[in-house]
CSV table of C-alpha atoms in Angstrom, one decimal:
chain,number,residue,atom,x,y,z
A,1,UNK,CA,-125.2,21.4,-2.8
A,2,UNK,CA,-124.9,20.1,0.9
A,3,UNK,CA,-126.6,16.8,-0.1
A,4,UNK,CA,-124.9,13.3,2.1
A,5,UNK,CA,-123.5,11.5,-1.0
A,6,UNK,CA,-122.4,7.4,-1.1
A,7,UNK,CA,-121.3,6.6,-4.6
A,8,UNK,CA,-120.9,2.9,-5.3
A,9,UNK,CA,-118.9,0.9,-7.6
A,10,UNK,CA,-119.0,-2.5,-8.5
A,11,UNK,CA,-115.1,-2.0,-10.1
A,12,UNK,CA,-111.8,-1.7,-8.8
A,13,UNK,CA,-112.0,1.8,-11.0
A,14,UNK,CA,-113.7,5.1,-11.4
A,15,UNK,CA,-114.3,6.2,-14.6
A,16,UNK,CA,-115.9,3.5,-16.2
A,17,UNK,CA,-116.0,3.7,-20.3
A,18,UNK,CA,-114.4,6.7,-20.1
A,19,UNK,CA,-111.0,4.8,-19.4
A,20,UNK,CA,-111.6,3.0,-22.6
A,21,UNK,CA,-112.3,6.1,-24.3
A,22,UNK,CA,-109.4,8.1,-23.4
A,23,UNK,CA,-107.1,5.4,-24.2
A,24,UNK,CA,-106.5,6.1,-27.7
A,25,UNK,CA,-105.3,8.9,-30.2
A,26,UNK,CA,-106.7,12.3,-29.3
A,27,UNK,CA,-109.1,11.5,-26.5
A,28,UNK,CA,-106.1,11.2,-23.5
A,29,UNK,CA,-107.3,14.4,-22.0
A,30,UNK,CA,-110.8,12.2,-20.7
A,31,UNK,CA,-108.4,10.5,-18.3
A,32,UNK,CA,-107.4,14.0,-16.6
A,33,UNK,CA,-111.0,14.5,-16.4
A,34,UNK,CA,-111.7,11.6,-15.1
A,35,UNK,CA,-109.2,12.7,-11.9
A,36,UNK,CA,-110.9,15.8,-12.0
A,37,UNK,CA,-114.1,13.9,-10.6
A,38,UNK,CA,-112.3,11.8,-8.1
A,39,UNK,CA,-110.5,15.4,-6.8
A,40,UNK,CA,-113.9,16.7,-7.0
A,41,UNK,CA,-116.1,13.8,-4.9
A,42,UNK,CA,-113.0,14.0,-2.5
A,43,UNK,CA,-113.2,17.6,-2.1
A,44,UNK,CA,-116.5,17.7,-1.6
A,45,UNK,CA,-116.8,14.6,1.0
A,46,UNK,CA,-118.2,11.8,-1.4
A,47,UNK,CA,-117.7,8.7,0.3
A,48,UNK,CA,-117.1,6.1,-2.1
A,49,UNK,CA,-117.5,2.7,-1.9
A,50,UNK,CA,-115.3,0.0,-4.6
A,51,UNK,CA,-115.6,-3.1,-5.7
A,52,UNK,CA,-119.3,-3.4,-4.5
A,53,UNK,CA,-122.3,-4.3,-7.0
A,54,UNK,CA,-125.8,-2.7,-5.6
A,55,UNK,CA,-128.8,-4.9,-5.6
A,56,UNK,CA,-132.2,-3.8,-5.2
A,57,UNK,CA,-132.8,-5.2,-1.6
A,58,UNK,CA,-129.8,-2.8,-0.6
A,59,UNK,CA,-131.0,0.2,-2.3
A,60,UNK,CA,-134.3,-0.1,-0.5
A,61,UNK,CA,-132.4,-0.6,3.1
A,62,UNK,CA,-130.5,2.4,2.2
A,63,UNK,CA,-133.3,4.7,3.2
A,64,UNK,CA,-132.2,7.2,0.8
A,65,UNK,CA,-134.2,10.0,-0.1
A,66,UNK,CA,-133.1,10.1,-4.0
A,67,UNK,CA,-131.1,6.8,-5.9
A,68,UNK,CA,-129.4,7.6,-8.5
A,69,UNK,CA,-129.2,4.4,-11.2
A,70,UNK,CA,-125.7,5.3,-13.5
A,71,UNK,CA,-124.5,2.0,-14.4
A,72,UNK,CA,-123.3,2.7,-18.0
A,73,UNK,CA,-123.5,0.7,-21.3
A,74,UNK,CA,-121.9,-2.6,-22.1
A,75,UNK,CA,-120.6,-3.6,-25.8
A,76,UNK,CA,-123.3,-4.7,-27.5
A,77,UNK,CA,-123.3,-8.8,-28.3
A,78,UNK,CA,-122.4,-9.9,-31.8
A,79,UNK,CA,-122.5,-13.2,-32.4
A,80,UNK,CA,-121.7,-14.7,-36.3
A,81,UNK,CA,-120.2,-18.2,-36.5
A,82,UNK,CA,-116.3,-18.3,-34.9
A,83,UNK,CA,-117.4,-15.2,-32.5
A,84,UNK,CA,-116.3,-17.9,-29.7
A,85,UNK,CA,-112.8,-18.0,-30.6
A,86,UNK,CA,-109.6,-17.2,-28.7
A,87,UNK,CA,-108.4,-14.3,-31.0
A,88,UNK,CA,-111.8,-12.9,-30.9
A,89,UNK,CA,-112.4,-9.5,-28.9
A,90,UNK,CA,-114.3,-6.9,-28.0
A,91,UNK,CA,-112.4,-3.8,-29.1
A,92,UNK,CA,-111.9,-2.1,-25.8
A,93,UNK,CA,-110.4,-5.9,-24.7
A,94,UNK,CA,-107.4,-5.1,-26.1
A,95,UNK,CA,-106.9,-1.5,-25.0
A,96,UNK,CA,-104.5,-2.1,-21.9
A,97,UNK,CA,-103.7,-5.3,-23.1
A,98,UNK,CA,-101.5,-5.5,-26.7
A,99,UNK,CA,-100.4,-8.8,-26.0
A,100,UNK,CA,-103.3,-10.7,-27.4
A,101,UNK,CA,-102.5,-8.7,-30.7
A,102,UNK,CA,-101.7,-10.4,-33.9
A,103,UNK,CA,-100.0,-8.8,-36.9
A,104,UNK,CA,-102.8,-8.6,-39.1
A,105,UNK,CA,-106.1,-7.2,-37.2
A,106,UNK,CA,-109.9,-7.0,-38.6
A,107,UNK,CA,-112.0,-4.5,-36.8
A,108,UNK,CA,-115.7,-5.4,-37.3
A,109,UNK,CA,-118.0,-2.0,-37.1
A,110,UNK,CA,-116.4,1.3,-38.7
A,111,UNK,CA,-118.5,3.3,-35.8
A,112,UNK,CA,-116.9,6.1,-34.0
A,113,UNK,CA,-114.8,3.1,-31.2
A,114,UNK,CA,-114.4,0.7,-34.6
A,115,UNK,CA,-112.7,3.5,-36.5
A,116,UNK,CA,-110.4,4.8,-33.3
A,117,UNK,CA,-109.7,1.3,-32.6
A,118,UNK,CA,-108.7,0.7,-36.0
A,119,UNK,CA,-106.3,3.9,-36.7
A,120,UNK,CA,-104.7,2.7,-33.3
A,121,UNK,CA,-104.0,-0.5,-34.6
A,122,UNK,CA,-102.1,0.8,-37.1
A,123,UNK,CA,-100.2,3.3,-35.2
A,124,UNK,CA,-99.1,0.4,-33.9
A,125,UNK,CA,-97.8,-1.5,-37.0
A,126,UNK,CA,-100.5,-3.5,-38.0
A,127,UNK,CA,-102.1,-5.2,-41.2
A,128,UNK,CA,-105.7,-3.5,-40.6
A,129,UNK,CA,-109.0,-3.8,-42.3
A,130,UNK,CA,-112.2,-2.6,-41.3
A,131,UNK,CA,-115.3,-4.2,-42.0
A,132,UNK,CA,-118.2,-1.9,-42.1
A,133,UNK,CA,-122.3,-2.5,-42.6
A,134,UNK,CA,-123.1,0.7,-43.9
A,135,UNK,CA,-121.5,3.7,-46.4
A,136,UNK,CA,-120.6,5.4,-43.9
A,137,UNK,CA,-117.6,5.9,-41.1
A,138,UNK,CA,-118.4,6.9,-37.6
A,139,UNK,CA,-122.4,7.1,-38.7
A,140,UNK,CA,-121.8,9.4,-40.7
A,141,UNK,CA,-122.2,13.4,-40.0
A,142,UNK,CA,-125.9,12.9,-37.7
A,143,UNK,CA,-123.6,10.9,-35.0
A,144,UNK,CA,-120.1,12.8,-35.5
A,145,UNK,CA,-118.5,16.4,-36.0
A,146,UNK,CA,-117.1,16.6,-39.6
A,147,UNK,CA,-113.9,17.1,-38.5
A,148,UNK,CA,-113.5,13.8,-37.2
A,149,UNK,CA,-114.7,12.1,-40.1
A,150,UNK,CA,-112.4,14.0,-42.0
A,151,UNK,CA,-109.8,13.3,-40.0
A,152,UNK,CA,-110.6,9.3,-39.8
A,153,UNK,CA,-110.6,9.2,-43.5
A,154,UNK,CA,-106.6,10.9,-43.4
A,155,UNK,CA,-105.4,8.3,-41.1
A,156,UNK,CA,-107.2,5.4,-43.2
A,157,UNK,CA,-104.9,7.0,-46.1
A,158,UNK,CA,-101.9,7.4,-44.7
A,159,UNK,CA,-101.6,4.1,-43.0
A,160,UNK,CA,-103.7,2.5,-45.9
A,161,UNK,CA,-106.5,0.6,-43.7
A,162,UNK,CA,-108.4,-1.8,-45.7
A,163,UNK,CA,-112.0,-0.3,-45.6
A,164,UNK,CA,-115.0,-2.6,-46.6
A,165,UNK,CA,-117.8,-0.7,-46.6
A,166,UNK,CA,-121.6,-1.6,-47.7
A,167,UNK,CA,-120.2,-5.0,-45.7
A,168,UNK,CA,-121.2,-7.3,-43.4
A,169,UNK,CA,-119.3,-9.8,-41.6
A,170,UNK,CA,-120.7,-13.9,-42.2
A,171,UNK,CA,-118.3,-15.6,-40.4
A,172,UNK,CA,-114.2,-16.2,-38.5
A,173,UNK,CA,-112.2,-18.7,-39.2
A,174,UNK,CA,-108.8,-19.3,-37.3
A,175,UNK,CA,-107.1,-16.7,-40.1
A,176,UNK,CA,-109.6,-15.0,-41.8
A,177,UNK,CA,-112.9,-13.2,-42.0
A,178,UNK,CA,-115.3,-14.1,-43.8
A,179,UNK,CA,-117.6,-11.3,-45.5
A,180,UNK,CA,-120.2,-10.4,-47.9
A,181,UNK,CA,-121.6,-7.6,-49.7
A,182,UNK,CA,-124.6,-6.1,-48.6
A,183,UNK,CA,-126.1,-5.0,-51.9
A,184,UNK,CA,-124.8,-7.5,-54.2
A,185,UNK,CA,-124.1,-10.5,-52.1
A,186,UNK,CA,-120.3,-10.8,-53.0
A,187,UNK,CA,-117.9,-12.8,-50.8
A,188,UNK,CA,-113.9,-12.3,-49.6
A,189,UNK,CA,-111.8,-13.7,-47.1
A,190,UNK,CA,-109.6,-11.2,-44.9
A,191,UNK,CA,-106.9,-12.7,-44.0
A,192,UNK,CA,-106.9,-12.5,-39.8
A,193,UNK,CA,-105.2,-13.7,-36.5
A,194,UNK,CA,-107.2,-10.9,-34.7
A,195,UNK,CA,-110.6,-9.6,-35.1
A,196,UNK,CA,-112.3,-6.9,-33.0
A,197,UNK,CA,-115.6,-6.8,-32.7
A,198,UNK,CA,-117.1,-2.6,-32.6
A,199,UNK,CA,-120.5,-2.8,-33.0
A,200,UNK,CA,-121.5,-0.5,-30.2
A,201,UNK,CA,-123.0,-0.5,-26.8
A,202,UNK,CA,-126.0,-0.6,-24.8
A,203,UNK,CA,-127.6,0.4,-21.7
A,204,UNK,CA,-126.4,-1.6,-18.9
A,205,UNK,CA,-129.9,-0.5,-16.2
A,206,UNK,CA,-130.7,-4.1,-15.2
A,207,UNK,CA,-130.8,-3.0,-11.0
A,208,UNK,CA,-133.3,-0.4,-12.7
């Protein structure tokens, strides 16, 4: 609209989340449109600054006429006894980086990432479970289109992911997770030399 526009970036990437996001099972197409917006913000003469983190005394030296705060969401913090431990991660961790992957993975959170995360894992060969607070995947039809629920539920069957639902997660061990029932306070151990943790995210506006 013939506005002077400086985008900054405290990464070495554009995209943000959205990298994580397109990184798995249907979702690659978000990585096209995240080029889309760097062809765009070229086209249109965006000048774009990298690997620079804004603070509020720059903001105001900026002079600018409008600031616009978009700094994203972070995972949210869980913390439960053994959270601290080496083969504990935060799901989108592990997205670029299968290495750190054991045979037998336990995805805490059966949210929208939790259940992608999960059907990944076992596209790639492995043990899953899936370790869920509520009775339902992917919060249920008020958070997700129907057909991805649906859809979730297939892939949990055909690849036979261990779903624990009405569950909560008490505690990891160096093999295992440890969980109980939410209703009747029954207790398992899930065997485990990975856990992922996918209990959602949060707003990140702390320069707000």
């Amino acid at each position: 609209r013939g506005h002077e526009v400086i985008l900054y970036e405290k990464t070495d990437h554009l995209g943000g989340n959205l990298v994580y996001a397109g990184a798995t099972l249907y979702k690659h197409h978000i990585l096209e449109l995240v080029e889309w917006f760097k062809t765009e913000m070229n086209n249109n003469g965006v000048q774009v600054v990298m690997k620079h983190e804004m603070t509020a005394g720059e903001l105001e030296d900026q002079n600018a006429d409008v600031v616009f705060i978009a700094s994203g969401s972070k995972a949210r913090p869980f913390h439960i006894p053994g959270t601290e431990k080496d083969h504990v991660f935060y799901a989108h961790e592990v997205y670029y980086d299968q290495e750190k992957l054991g045979d037998k993975v336990t995805v805490i959170g059966g949210g929208q990432i939790g259940m992608e995360t999960a059907i990944w894992m076992a596209k790639l060969g492995k043990q899953v479970s899936v370790v869920e607070f509520t009775d339902q995947i992917m919060g249920g039809t008020k958070n997700t289109p129907i057909g991805d629920i649906e859809m979730a539920h297939l892939y949990t069957d055909y690849y036979d992911i261990h779903m624990y639902m009405n569950t909560k997660a008490s505690k990891i061990t160096e093999n295992s997770v440890e969980i109980e029932g939410v209703k009747d306070g029954s207790k398992e151990e899930i065997p485990a030399d990975t856990v992922l943790i996918a209990v959602g995210y949060e707003p990140v506006n702390d320069i707000y």
